[in-house]
Coordinates of C-alpha atoms (C1' of nucleotides) in Angstrom, one line a residue:
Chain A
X8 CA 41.6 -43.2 -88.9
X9 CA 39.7 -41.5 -85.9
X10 CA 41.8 -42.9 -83.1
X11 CA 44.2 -40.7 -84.0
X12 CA 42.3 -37.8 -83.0
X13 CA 41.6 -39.5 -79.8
X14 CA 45.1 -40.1 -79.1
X15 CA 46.2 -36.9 -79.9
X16 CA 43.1 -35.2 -77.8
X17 CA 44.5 -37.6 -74.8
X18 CA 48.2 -36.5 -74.9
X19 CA 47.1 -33.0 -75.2
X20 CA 45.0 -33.4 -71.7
X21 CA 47.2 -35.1 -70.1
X22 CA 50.3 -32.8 -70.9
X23 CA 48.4 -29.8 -69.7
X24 CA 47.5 -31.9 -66.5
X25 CA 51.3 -32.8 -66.1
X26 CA 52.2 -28.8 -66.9
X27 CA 49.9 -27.5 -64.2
X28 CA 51.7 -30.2 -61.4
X29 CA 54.9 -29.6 -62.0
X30 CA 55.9 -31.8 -64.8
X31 CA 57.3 -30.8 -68.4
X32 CA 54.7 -30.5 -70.4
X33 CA 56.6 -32.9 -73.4
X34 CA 57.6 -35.6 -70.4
X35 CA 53.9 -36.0 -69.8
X36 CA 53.0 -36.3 -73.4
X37 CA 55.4 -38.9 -74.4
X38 CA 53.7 -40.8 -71.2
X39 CA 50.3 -40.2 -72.5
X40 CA 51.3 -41.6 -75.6
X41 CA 53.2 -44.4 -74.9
X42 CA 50.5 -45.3 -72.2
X43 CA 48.2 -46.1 -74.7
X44 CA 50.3 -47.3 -77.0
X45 CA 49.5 -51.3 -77.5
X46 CA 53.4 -51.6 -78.7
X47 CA 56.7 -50.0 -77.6
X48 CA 57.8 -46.9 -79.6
X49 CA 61.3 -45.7 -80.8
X50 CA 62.5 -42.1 -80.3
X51 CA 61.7 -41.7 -84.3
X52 CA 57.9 -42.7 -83.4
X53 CA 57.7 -40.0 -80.7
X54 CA 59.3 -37.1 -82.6
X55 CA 56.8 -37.6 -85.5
X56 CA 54.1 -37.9 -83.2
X57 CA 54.4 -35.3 -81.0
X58 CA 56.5 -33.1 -83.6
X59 CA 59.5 -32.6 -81.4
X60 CA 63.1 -32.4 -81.6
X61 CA 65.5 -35.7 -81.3
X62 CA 67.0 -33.7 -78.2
X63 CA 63.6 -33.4 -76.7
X64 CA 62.5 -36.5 -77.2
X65 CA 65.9 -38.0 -75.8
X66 CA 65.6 -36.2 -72.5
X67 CA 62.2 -36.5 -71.5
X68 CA 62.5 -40.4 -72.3
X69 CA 65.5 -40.3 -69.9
X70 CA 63.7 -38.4 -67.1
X71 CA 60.5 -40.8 -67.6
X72 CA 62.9 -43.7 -67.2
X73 CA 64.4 -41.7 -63.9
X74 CA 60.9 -41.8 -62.4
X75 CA 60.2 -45.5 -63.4
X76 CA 57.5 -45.1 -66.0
X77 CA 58.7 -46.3 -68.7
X78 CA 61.5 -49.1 -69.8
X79 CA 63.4 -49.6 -72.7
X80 CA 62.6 -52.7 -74.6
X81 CA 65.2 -55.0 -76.7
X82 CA 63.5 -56.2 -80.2
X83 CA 65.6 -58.7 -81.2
X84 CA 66.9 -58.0 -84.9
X85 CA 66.5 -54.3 -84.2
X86 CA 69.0 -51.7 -83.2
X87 CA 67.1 -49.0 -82.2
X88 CA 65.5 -48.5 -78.3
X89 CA 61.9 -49.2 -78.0
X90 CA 60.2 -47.7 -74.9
X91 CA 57.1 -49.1 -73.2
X92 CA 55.3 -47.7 -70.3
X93 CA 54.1 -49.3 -67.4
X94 CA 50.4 -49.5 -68.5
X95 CA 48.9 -50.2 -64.4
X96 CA 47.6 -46.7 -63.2
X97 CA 47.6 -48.2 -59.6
X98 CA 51.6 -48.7 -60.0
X99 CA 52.0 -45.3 -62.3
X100 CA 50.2 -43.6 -59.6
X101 CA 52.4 -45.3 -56.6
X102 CA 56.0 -44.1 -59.0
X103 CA 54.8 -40.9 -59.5
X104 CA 53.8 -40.5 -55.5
X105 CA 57.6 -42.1 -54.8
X106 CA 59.4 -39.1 -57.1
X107 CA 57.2 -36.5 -55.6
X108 CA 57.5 -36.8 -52.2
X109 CA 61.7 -37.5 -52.7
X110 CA 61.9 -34.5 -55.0
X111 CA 59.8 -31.7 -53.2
X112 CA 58.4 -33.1 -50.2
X113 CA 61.2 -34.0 -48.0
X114 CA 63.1 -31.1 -48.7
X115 CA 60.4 -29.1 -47.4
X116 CA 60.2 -31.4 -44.6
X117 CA 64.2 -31.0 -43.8
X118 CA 63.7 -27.5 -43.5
X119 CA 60.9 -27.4 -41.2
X120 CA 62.6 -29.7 -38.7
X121 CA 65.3 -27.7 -38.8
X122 CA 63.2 -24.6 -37.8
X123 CA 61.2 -26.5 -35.5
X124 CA 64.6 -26.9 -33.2
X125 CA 65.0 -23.4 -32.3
X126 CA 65.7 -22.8 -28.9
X127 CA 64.7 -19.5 -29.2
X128 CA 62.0 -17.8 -26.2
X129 CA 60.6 -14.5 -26.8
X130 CA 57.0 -14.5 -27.2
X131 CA 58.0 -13.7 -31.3
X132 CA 59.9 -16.9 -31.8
X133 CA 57.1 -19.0 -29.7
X134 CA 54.5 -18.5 -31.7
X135 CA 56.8 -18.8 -34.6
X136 CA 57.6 -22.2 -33.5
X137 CA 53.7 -22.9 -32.9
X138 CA 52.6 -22.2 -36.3
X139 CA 55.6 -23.5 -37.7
X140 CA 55.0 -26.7 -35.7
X141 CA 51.4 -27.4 -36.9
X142 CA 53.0 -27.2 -40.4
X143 CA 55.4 -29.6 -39.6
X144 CA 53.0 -32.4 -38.1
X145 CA 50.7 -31.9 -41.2
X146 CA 53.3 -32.2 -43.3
X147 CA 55.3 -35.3 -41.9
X148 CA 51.5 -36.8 -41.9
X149 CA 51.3 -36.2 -45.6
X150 CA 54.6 -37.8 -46.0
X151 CA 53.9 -40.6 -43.9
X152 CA 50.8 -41.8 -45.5
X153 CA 52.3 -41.0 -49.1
X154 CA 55.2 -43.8 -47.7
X155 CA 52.6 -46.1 -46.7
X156 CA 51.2 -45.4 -50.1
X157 CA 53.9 -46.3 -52.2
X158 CA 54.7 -49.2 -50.5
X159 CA 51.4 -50.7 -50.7
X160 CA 49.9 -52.6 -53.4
X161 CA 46.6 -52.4 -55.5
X162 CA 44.9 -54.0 -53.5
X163 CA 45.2 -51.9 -50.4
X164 CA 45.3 -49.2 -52.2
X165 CA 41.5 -50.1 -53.3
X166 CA 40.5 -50.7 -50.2
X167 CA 41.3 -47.6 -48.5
X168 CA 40.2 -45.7 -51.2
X169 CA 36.6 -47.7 -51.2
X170 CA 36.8 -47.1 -47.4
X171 CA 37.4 -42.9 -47.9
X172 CA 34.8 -42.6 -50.6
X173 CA 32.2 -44.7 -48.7
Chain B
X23 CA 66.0 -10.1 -34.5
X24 CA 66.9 -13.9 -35.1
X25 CA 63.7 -14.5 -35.5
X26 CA 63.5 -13.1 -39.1
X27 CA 66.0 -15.3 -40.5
X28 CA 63.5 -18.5 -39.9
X29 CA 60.7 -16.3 -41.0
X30 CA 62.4 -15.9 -44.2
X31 CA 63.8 -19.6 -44.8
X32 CA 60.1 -20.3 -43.9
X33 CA 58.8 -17.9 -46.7
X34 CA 61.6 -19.1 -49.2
X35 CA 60.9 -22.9 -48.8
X36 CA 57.4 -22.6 -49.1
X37 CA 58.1 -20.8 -52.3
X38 CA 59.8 -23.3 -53.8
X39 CA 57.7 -26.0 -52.4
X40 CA 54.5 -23.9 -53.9
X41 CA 56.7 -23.4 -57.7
X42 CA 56.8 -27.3 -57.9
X43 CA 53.4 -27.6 -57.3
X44 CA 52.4 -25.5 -60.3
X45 CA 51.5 -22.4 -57.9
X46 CA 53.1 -19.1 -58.8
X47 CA 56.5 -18.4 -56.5
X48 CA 55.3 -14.7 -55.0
X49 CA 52.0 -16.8 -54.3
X50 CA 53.5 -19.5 -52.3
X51 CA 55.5 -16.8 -50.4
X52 CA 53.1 -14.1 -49.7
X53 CA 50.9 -16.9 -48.4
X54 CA 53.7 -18.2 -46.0
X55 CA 54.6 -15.0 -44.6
X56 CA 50.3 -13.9 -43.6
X57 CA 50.4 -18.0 -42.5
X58 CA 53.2 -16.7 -39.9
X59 CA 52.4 -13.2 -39.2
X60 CA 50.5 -12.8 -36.1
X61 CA 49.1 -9.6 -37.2
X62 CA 47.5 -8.4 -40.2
X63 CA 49.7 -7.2 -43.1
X64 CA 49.4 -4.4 -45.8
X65 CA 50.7 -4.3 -48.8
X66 CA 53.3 -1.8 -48.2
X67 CA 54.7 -4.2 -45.4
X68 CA 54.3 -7.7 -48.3
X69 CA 56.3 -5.3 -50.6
X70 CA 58.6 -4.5 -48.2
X71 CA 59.3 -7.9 -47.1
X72 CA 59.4 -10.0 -50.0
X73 CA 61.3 -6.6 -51.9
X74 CA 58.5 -6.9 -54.9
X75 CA 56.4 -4.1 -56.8
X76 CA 53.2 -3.2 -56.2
X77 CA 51.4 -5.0 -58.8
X78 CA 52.9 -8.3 -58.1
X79 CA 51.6 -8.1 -54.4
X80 CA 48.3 -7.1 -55.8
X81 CA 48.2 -9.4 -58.2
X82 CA 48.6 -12.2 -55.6
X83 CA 46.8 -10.9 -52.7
X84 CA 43.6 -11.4 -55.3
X85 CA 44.9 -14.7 -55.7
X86 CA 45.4 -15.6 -52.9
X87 CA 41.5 -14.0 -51.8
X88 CA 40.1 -15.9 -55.2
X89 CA 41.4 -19.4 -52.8
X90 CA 40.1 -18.2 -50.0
X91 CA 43.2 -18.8 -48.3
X92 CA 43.5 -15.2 -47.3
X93 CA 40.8 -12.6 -46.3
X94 CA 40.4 -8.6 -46.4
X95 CA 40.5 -7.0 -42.5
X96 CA 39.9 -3.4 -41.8
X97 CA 41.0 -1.9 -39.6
X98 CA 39.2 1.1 -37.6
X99 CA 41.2 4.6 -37.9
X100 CA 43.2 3.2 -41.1
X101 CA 42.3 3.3 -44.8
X102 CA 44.7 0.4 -45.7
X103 CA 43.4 -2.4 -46.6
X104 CA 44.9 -5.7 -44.3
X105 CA 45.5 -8.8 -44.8
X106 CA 44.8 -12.2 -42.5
X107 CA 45.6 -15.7 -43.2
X108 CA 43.6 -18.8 -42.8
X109 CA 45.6 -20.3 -40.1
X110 CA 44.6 -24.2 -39.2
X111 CA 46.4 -25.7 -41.9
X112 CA 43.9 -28.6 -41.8
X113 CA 41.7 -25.8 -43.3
X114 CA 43.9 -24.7 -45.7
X115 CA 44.5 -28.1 -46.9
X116 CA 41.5 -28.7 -48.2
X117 CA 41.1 -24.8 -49.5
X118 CA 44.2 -26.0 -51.7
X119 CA 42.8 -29.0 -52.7
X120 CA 39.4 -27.7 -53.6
X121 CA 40.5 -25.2 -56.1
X122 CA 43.0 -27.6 -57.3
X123 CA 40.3 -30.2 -58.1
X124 CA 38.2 -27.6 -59.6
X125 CA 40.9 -26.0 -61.8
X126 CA 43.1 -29.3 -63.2
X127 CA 41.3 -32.5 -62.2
X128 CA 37.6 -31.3 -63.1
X129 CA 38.6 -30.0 -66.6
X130 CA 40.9 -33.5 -67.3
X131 CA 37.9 -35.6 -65.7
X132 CA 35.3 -34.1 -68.7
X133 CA 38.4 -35.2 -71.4
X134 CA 38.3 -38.2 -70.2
X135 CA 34.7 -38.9 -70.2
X136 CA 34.3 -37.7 -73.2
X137 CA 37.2 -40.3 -74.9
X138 CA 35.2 -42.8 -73.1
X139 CA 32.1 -42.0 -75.0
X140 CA 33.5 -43.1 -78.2
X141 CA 31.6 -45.9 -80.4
X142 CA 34.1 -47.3 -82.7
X143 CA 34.4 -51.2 -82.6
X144 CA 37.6 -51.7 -84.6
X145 CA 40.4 -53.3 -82.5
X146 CA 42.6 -50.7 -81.8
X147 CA 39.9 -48.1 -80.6
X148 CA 38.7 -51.2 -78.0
X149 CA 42.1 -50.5 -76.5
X150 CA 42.6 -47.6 -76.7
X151 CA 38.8 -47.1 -74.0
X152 CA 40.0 -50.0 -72.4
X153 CA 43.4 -48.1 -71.4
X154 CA 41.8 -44.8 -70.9
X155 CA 38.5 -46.4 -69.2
X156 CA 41.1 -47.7 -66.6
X157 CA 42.6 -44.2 -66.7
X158 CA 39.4 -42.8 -66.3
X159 CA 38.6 -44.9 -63.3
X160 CA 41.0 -44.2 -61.0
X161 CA 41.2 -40.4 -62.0
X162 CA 37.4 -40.5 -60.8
X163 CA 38.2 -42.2 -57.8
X164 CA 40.7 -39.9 -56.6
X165 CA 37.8 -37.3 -57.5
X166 CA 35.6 -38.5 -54.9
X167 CA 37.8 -38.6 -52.4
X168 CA 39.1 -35.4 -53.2
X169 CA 35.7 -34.2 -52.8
X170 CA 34.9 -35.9 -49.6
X171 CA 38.0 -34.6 -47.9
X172 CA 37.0 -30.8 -49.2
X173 CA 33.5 -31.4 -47.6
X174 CA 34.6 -32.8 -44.6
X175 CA 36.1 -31.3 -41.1
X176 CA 39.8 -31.4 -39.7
X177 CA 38.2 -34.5 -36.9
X178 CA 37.6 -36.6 -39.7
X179 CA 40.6 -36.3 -41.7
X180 CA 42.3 -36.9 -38.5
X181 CA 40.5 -40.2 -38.3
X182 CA 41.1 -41.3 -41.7
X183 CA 44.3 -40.5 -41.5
X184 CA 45.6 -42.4 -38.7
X185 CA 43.5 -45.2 -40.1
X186 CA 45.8 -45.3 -43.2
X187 CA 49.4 -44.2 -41.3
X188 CA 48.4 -47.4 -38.6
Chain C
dA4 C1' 32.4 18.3 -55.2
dC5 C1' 37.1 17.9 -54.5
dA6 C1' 41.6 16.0 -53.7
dA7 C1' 44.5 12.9 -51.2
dA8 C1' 45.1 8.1 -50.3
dT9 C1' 44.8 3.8 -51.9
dT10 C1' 44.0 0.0 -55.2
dT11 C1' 43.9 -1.9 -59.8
dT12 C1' 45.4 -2.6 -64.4
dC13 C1' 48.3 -3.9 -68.0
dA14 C1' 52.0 -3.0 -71.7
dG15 C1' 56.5 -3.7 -71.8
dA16 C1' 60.8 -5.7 -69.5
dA17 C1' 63.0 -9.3 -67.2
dA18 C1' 63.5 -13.8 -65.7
dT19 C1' 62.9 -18.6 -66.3
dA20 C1' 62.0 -22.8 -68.7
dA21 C1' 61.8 -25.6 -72.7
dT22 C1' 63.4 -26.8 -77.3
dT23 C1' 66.2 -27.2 -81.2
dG24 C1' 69.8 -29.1 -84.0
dA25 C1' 74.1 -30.2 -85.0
dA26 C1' 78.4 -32.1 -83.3
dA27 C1' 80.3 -35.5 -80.3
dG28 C1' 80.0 -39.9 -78.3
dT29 C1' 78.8 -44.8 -78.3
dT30 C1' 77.5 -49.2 -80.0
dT31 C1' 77.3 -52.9 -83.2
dA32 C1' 77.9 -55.8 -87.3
dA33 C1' 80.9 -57.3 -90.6
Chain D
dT24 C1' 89.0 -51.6 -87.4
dT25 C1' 85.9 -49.3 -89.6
dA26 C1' 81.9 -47.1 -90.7
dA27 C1' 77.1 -46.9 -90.4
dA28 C1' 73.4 -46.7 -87.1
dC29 C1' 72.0 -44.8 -83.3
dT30 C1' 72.1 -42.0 -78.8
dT31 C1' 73.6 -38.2 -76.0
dT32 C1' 74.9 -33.6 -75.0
dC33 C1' 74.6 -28.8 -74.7
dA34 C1' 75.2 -23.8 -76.5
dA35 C1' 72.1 -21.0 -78.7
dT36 C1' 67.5 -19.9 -79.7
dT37 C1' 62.6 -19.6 -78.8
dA38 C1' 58.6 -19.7 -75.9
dT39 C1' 56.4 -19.0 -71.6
dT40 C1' 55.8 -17.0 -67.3
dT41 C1' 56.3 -13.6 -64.0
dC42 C1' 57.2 -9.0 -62.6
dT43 C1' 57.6 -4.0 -62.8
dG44 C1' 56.0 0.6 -62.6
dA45 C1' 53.5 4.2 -63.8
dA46 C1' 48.9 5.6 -65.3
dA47 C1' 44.0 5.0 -64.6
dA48 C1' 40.4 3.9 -61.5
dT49 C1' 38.4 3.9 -57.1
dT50 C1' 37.5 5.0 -52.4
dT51 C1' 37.1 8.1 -48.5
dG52 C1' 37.3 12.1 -45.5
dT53 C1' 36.3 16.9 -45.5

DNA sequence: ACAAATTTTCAGAAATAATTGAAAGTTTAA
DNA sequence: TTAAACTTTCAATTATTTCTGAAAATTTGT
């Protein structure tokens, strides 16, 4: 069967793309797979596939459940816990902007309100607070748009992108 | 001196931020403290006041010169070799994003194209380019804009932005 | 050409992150 | 209930990344 090769060739890129964002390389890998997988998978599935450990497997199917990508899926006259993944790129794309922007962005945000309040006025701390307060409006207009981003649907989504690229 | 207390939250946030981006820690922080100095810094001062060796400064001064995020100043009278930051953070924006495109998206991109190329015409391998054609789609999208925000200037991503935040 | 000042390199050490695997916990069917 | 089927947890191990520091290389002033 070539597919296979495919397959595996597409996990591979895609958990080097997660590993160089910020994302376990194994997390992105069992996405990958289960992306293209045309039915759900058990945990047994994804260890022989991607030639893991139970424990491994287990977690990173927890945290991709966390984020929203994936669901477990109920066959009926089955015990075990079949995982599907949410197969729209447009909504993957809007969940993983969601956990991104709640994990690292608004922490980052927090803190550069809070230095943005200092009352501090010695030439130093002025120009401090100017530098520190062009980062800030950048940053809280990243976060805004990435808000109006997740909220949106496909459709808008499309259109602002076709209205960028144009 | 209050004001090195913020200087150094600044330094430590951005370090995080920078780790969960997939950018080296030392990076992220040797780039906030020259995005905050006023004046040029040597290495002996990065060392200094960041408490890291030598060769991790170096190491990350080329670095950061290799994004063009930081540039080489001499100074007349003084061998030492000084360092300025690229401060308009519209600018560094899309430094970031070029070399992020060119180092993760690009190489993922040419995977992608490639799995699209394949010929087979059983049933499963027409999923499996239907699912990745989709993938590849929006990847390629998000390509071009990349690229039109790295080409453009800070007046027109101030446009587009307020266009989407409206 | 020399030598002091400075920068670069990189093998080994240290720190950090990911993974395993087996034991503990939970669920379910009879 | 009980026990088999299955899932979860987490201490210990393994892998990966980052950092150090001293030696080598380079640059510059005399």
């Amino acid at each position: 069967m070539e597919t296979n090769q495919h397959v595996e060739k597409f996990y591979q890129a895609w958990g080097t793309l997660g590993s160089n964002w910020g994302i376990n390389k194994t997390m992105a890998q069992i996405h990958a797979l289960l992306l293209i997988s045309e039915n759900s998978l058990t945990t047994e599935d994804i260890m022989e596939k991607l030639n893991i450990s139970r424990g491994n497997t287990n977690m990173n199917l927890r945290a991709l459940m966390d984020w929203g990508l994936i669901q477990k899926e109920h066959k009926k006259g089955e015990r075990k816990e079949h995982f599907v993944a949410e197969k729209d790129i447009w909504k993957v794309s809007r969940l993983i902007a969601r956990e991104r922007r709640k994990r690292e962005l608004e922490p980052a945000l927090k803190i550069l309100e809070e230095l943005r309040s200092i009352k501090d006025t010695d030439a130093e701390s002025k120009r401090f607070k100017k530098q520190i307060d062009e980062v800030y409006k950048f940053t809280s207009m990243v976060d805004s748009i990435l808000d109006k981003f997740i909220k949106s649907n496909t459709s808008w989504m499309m259109k602002i992108f076709a209205y960028i690229a144009k």
